[in-house]
XYZ file of C-alpha atoms in Angstrom:
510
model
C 18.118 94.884 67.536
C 15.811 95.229 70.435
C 16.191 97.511 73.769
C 16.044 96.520 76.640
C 16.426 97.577 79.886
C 17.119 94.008 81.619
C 19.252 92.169 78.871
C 22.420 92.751 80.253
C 21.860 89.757 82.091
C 19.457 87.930 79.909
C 22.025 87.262 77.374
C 24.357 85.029 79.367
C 21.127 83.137 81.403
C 20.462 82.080 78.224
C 23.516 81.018 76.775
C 24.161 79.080 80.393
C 20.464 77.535 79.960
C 21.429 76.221 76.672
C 24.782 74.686 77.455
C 23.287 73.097 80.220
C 20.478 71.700 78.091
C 23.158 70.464 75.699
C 25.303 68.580 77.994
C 22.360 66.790 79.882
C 20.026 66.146 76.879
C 23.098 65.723 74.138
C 23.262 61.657 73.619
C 26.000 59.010 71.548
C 25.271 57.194 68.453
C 29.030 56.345 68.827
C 29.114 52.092 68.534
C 30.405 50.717 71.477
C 33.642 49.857 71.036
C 35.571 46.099 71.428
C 38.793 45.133 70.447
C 38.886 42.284 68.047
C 40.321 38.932 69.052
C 44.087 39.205 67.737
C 44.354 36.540 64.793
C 47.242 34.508 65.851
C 48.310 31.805 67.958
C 48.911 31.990 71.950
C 51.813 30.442 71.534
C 55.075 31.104 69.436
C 55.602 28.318 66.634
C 58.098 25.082 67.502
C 60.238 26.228 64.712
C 61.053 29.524 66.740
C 63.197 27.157 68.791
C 64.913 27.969 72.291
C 63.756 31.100 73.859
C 65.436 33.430 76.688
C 63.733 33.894 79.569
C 64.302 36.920 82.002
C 65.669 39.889 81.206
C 64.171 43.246 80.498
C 61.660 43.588 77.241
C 62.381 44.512 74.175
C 60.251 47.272 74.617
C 61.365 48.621 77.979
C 65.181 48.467 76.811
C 66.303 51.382 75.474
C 68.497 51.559 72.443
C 71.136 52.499 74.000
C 71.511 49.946 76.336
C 70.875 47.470 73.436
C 73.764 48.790 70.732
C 76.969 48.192 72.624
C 79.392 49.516 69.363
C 80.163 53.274 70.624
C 80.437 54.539 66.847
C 76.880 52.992 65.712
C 75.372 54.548 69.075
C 76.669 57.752 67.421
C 75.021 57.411 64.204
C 71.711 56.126 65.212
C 71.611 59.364 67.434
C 72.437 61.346 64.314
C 69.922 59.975 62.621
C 67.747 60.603 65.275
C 68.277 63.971 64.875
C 68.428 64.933 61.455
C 66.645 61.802 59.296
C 63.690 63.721 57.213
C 61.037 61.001 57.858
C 61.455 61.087 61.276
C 60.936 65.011 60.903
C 57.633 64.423 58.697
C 56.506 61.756 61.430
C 57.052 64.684 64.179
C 55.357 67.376 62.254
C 52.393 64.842 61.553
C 51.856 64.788 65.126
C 51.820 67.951 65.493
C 49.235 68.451 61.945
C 46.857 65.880 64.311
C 47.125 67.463 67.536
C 46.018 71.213 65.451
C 43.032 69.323 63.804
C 41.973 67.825 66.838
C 42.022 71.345 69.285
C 39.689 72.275 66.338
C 37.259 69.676 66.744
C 37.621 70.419 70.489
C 36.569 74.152 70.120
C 33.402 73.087 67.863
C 31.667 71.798 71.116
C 32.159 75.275 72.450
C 30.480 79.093 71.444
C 32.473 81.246 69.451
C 32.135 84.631 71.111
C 33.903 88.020 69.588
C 33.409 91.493 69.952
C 32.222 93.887 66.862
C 31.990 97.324 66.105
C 30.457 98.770 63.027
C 29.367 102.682 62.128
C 27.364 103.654 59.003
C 26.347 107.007 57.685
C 24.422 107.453 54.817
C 21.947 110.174 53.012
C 18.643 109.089 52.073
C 17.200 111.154 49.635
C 14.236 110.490 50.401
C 14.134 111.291 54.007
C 15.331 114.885 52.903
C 12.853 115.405 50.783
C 10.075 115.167 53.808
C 12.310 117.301 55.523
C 14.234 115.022 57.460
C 17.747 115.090 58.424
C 19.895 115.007 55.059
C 22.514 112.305 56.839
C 21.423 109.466 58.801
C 24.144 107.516 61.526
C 24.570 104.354 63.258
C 26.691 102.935 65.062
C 26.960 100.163 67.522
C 29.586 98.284 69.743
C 29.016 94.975 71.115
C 29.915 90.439 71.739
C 27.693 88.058 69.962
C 28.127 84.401 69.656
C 28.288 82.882 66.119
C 26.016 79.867 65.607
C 27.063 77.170 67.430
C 25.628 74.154 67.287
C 23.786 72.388 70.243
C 25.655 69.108 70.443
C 22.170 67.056 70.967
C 22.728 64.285 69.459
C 26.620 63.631 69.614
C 27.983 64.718 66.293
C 30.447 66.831 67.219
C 31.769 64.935 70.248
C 32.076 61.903 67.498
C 34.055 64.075 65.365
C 36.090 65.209 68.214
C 36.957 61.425 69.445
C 37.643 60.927 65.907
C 40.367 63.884 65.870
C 41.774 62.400 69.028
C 42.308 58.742 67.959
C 43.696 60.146 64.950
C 46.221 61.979 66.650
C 47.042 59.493 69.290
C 47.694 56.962 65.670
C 50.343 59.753 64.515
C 52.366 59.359 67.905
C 52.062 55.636 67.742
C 52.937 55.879 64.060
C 56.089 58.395 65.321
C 57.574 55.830 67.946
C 57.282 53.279 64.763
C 59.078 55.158 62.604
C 61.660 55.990 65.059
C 61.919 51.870 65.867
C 62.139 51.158 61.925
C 65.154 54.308 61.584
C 66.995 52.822 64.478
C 66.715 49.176 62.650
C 67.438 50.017 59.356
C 70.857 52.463 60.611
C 71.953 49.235 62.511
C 71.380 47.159 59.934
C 72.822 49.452 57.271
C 75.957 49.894 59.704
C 76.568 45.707 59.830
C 75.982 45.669 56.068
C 79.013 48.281 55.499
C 81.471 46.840 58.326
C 80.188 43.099 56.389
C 81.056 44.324 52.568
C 84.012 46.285 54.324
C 85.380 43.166 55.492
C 84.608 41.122 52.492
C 86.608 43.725 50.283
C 89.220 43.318 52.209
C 88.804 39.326 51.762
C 88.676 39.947 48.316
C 92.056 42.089 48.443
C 93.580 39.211 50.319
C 92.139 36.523 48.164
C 93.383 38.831 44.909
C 96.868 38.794 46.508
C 97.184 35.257 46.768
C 95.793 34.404 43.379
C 98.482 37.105 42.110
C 101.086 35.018 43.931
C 100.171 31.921 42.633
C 100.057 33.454 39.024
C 103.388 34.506 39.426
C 104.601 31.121 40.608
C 102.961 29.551 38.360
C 104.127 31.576 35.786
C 107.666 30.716 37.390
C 106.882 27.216 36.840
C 105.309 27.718 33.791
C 108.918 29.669 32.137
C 111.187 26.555 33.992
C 108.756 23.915 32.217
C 107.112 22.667 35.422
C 103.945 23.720 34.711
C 102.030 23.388 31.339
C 99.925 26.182 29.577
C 96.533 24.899 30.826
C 98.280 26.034 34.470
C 99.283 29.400 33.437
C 95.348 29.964 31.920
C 93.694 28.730 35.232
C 95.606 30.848 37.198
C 95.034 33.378 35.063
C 91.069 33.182 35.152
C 91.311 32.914 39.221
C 93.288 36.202 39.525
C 90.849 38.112 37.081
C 87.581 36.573 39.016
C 88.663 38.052 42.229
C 89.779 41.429 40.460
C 85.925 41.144 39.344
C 84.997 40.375 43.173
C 87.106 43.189 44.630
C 85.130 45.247 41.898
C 81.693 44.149 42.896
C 82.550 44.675 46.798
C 83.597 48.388 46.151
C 80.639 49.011 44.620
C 78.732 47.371 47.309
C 80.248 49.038 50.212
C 80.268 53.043 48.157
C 76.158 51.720 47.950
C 76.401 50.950 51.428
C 77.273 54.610 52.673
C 75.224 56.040 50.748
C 72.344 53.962 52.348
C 73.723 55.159 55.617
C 74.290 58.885 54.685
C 70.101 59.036 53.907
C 69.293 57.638 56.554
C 71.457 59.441 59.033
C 70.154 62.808 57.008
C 73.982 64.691 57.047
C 77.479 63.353 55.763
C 78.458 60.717 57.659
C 81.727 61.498 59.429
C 85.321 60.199 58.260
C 86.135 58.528 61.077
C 82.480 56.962 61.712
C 83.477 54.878 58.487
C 85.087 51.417 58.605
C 88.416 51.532 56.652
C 89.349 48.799 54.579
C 92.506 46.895 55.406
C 95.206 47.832 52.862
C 96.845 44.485 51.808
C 100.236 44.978 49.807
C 100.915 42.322 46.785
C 103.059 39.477 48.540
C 106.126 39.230 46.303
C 106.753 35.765 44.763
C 108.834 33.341 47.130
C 112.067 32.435 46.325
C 111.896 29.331 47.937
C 109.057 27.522 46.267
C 108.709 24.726 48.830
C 107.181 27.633 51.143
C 103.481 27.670 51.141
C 101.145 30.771 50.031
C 99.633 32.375 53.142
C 95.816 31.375 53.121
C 93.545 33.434 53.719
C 92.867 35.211 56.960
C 89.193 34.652 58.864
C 86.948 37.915 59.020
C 86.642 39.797 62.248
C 83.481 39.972 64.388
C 80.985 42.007 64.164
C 79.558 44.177 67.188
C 77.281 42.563 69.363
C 74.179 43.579 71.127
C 72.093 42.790 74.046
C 69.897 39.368 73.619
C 66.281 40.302 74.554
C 63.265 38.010 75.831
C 60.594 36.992 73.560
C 57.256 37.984 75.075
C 54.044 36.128 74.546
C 52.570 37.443 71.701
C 49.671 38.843 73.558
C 51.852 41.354 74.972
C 53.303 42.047 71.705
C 49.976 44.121 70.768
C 50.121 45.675 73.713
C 53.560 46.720 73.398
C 54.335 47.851 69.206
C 53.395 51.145 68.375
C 52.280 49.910 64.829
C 49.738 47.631 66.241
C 48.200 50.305 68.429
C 48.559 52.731 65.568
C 45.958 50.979 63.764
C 44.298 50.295 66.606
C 43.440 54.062 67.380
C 42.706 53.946 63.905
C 40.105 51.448 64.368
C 38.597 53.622 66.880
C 38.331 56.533 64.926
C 36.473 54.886 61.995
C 34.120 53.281 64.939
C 33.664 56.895 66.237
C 32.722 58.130 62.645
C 30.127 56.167 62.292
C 28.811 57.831 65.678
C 28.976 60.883 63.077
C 27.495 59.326 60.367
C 24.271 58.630 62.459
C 24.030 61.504 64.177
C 23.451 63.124 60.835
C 20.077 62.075 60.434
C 19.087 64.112 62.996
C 18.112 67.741 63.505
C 20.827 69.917 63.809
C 20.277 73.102 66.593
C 22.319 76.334 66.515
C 21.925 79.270 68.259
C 23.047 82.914 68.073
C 23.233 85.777 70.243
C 24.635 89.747 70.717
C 24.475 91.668 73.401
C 25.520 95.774 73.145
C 24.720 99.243 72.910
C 23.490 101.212 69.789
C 23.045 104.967 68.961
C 22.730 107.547 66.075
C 25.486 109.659 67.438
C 29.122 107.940 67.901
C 29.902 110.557 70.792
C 26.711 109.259 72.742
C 27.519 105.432 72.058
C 28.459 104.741 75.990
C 26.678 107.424 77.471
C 22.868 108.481 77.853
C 22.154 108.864 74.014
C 23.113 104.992 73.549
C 20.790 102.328 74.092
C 21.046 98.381 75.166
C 20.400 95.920 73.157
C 20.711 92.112 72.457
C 19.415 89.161 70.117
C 19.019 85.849 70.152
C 17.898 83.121 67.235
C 17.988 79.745 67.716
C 17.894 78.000 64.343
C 17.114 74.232 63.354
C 17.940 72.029 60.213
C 16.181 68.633 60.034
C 17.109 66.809 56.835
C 14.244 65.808 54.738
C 15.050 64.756 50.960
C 18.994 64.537 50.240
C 18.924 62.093 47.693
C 20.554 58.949 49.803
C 23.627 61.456 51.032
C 23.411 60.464 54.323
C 22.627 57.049 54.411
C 25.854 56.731 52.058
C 27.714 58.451 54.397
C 26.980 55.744 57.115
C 27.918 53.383 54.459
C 30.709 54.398 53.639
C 31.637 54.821 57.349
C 30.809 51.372 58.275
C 33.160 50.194 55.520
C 35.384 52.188 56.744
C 35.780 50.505 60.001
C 35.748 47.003 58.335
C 38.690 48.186 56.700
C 40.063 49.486 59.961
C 39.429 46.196 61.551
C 41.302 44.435 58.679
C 44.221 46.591 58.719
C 43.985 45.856 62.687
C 44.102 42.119 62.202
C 47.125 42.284 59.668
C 49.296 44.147 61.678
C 48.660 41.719 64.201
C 49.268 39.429 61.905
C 52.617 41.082 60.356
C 53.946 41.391 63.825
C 53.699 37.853 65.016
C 55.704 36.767 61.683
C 58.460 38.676 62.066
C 58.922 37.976 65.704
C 58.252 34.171 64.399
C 60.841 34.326 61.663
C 63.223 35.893 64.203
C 62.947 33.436 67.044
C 63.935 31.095 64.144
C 66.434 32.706 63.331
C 68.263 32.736 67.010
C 67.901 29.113 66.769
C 69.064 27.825 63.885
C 71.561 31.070 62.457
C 74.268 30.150 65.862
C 74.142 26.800 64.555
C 74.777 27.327 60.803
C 77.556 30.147 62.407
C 79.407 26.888 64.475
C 79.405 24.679 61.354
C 80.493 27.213 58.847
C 83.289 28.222 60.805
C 84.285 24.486 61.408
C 84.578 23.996 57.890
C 86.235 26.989 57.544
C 88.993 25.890 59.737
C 89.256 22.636 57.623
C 89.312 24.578 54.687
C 92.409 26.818 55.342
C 94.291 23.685 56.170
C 93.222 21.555 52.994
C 94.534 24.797 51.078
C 97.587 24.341 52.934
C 98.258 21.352 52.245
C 97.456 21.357 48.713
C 99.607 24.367 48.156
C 102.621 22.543 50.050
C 101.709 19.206 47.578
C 101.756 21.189 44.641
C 104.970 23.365 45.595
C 106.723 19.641 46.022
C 105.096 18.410 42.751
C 103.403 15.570 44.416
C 99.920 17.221 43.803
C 98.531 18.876 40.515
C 97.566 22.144 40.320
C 93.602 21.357 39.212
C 93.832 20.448 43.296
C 95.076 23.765 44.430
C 93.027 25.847 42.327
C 90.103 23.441 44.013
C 91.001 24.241 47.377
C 91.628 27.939 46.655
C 88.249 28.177 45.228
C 86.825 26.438 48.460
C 87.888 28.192 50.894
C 87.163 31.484 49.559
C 83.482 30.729 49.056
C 83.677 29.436 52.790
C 84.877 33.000 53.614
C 82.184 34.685 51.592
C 79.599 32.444 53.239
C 80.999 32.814 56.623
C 81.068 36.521 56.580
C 77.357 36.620 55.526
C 76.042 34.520 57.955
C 77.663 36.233 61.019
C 75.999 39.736 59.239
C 72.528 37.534 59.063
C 72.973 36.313 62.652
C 73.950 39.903 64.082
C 71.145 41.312 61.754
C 68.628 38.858 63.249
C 69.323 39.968 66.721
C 67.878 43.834 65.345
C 64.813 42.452 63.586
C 63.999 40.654 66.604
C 64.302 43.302 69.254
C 62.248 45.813 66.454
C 59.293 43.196 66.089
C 59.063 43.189 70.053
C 58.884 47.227 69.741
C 62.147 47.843 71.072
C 63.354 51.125 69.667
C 60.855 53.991 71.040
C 61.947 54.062 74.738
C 64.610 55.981 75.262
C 67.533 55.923 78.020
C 66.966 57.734 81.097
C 70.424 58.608 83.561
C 69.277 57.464 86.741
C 69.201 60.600 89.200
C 72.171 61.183 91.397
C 71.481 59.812 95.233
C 70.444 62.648 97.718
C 73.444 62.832 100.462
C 70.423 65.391 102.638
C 70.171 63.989 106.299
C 72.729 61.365 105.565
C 75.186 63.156 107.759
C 75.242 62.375 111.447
């Protein structure tokens, strides 16, 4: 180290001299960026049928105001709070946000203090007669090398850290829009398989009466033994039904106890409708009770369908991969700026002496350093140019991803448009035939019960209208399960509710 009287301020002249150098001289080899045309239509396809106008957006509607069922409101806020990939998707962001204050700090010096004290005893210097132990010592801030951000390296790997984190928030909202989804969808699943296990109870009941009737008719010679074995095969296949829907629904909470990330609470869960065994009638020209139609399931709010150039602008998945297209353009920026000299510089600035006691007094002495360095890259055996290769591939990629969730995003909203315009309808007919149905079984039952009809006829109309059930049930799940799939491709889900604030009452008086 070299004294010197003046470099107490010659130190930080420089190091101001060289980050002003940096910031006017330092230049981009960052591509500009443009957003690629979206990949899709203007307009929404015919088939998507009849769409509402007005309203507020999917993506401006918060989920609370768009699940009106009080208990599901309760579990998607559960989940919310304790679902694990939510958690992951959290911590993610804040994994990004770490990496990119890192990148940040590169484009600044490094500057720490240091103190350091040797003693030694050359044996050679006491020999001539020297002093047998020989000190140092020295106290001082020096700047580590830090590179002179010339030719935008740095900056491009910064930009790159900051897209990337900006994609993990995007990527957060979309996972919380999928959780809230899949818990709403999970939720109409179990209160569908809920209801249709209590169908299948009913429908086991009244096969049970019938056997026993039959059975009755069958001891009294009424009936013959091809009867008794029909009935007998109908009461077993809905014992096997009312099997498979208990499995179902038991699958069904499971589902719903991941995804809510705790035990789900008793009373959160839909019961199932206990239906006793009717006992047979004694008066056989009474007819079986048919079976009773499922209830409804909870409704939500209907949303708009936007044009589907708002839709980019508006799902978090789209601009996920978005900010991930602008992080591969910015590496590229990086990629170039490595064929380039790179220029570092380091500096102290402190006080030595031989004698620790004399460090900060008249026995020490000033002293400061300062080396730039530069690295220009001459032979590296095609490293760098693959580097921009592979970077410029990268963003392809990036672009493609881009384009397919673009893509990805207009089908769904597509297929659920089409959905609200042709499920209501298939809902009306179904439960139109449904209401013929019960009254065809009634009549065959009272036919049979007078002997006018055979039983091949009410085992027929039995049949009948329990598939119509079935089929009923399933399409008022697919039609309430539509109306979720369409507000999550419009990005509704992220947003949540805000309480407006109470009105001021100041200077309202008098």
């Amino acid at each position: 180290m070299k004294p010197l009287a003046s470099s107490a301020a010659a130190l930080p002249r420089l190091l101001a001299s060289a980050v002003l150098v940096s910031l006017l001289a330092a230049c981009s080899f960052v591509p500009k960026y443009e957003q690629p045309a979206a990949p899709v239509s203007a307009t929404w396809p015919d088939a998507a049928g009849a769409q509402i106008e007005g309203g507020l957006a999917a993506a401006d509607l918060p989920w609370q105001q768009f699940v009106h069922d009080a208990q599901l409101r309760e579990l998607i806020q559960l989940a919310l709070e304790n679902n694990r990939d939510l958690r992951v998707a959290v911590q993610n962001i804040e994994q990004a946000r770490a990496q990119y204050q890192i990148r940040r700090a590169d484009q600044f010096p490094t500057v720490g203090a240091s103190a350091s004290g040797t003693r030694s005893a050359p044996n050679a210097m006491a020999a001539l007669g020297g002093p047998s132990v020989a000190s140092n010592y020295s106290v001082g801030i020096g700047v580590s090398a830090w590179e002179l951000d010339f030719f935008g390296r740095v900056a491009a790997l910064k930009d790159v850290a900051l897209a990337q984190y900006l994609a993990t928030e995007e990527a957060r909202k979309s996972a919380q829009i999928s959780l809230i989804a899949s818990v709403a969808s999970t939720w109409l699943q179990l209160k569908t398989d809920t209801e249709l296990l209590a169908l299948a109870e009913r429908t086991l009941g009244t096969r049970d009466q019938s056997l026993r009737l039959t059975k009755l008719r069958f001891d009294h010679g009424a009936s013959s033994a091809l009867d008794m074995r029909l009935a007998e095969s109908l009461s077993a296949s809905a014992q096997a039904t009312r099997a498979q829907q208990q499995r179902l629904r038991a699958q069904d909470i499971n589902l719903l106890t991941l995804l809510v990330g705790q035990p789900i609470p008793e009373r959160l869960i839909p019961p199932v409708i206990a239906v006793a065994t009717p006992e047979p009638p004694r008066d056989l020209t009474q007819p079986t009770p048919a079976v009773q139609p499922a209830a409804e399931l909870p409704t939500f709010t209907e949303v708009p369908a936007s044009l589907p150039s708002d839709l980019i602008l508006r799902r978090p998945d789209i601009r996920a991969a978005e900010q991930q297209l602008i992080a591969a353009n910015a590496n590229i920026g990086a990629a170039r700026a490595n064929f380039f000299p790179r220029i570092s510089l380091t500096g102290s600035l402190g006080r030595v002496s031989a004698d620790l006691d004399g460090l900060f007094g008249s026995g020490g002495h000033k002293a400061w350093s300062f080396g730039p360095s530069i690295t220009l890259p001459i032979f590296d055996m095609g490293r760098n140019q693959a580097n921009l290769e592979a970077a410029r591939a990268g963003r392809e990629i990036a672009v493609a991803q881009y384009e397919k969730a673009i893509q990805t995003a207009f089908r769904e909203v597509a297929d659920a448009l089409a959905g609200r315009a042709t499920l209501a309808d298939q809902l009306a007919a179904l439960q139109a035939q449904a209401v013929a149905e019960r009254d065809r079984f009634r009549l065959a039952d009272l036919r049979y019960r007078n002997g006018i009809a055979n039983y091949l006829d009410l085992l027929d109309a039995q049949r009948s209208l329990f598939a119509i059930e079935q089929a009923l049930a399933q399409v008022r799940l697919a039609q309430r399960a539509n109306e979720v799939q369409l507000y999550k491709a419009l990005g509704g889900g992220w947003t949540d509710y805000q309480a407006p604030a109470p009105l001021s009452t100041a200077g309202l008086a008098h």
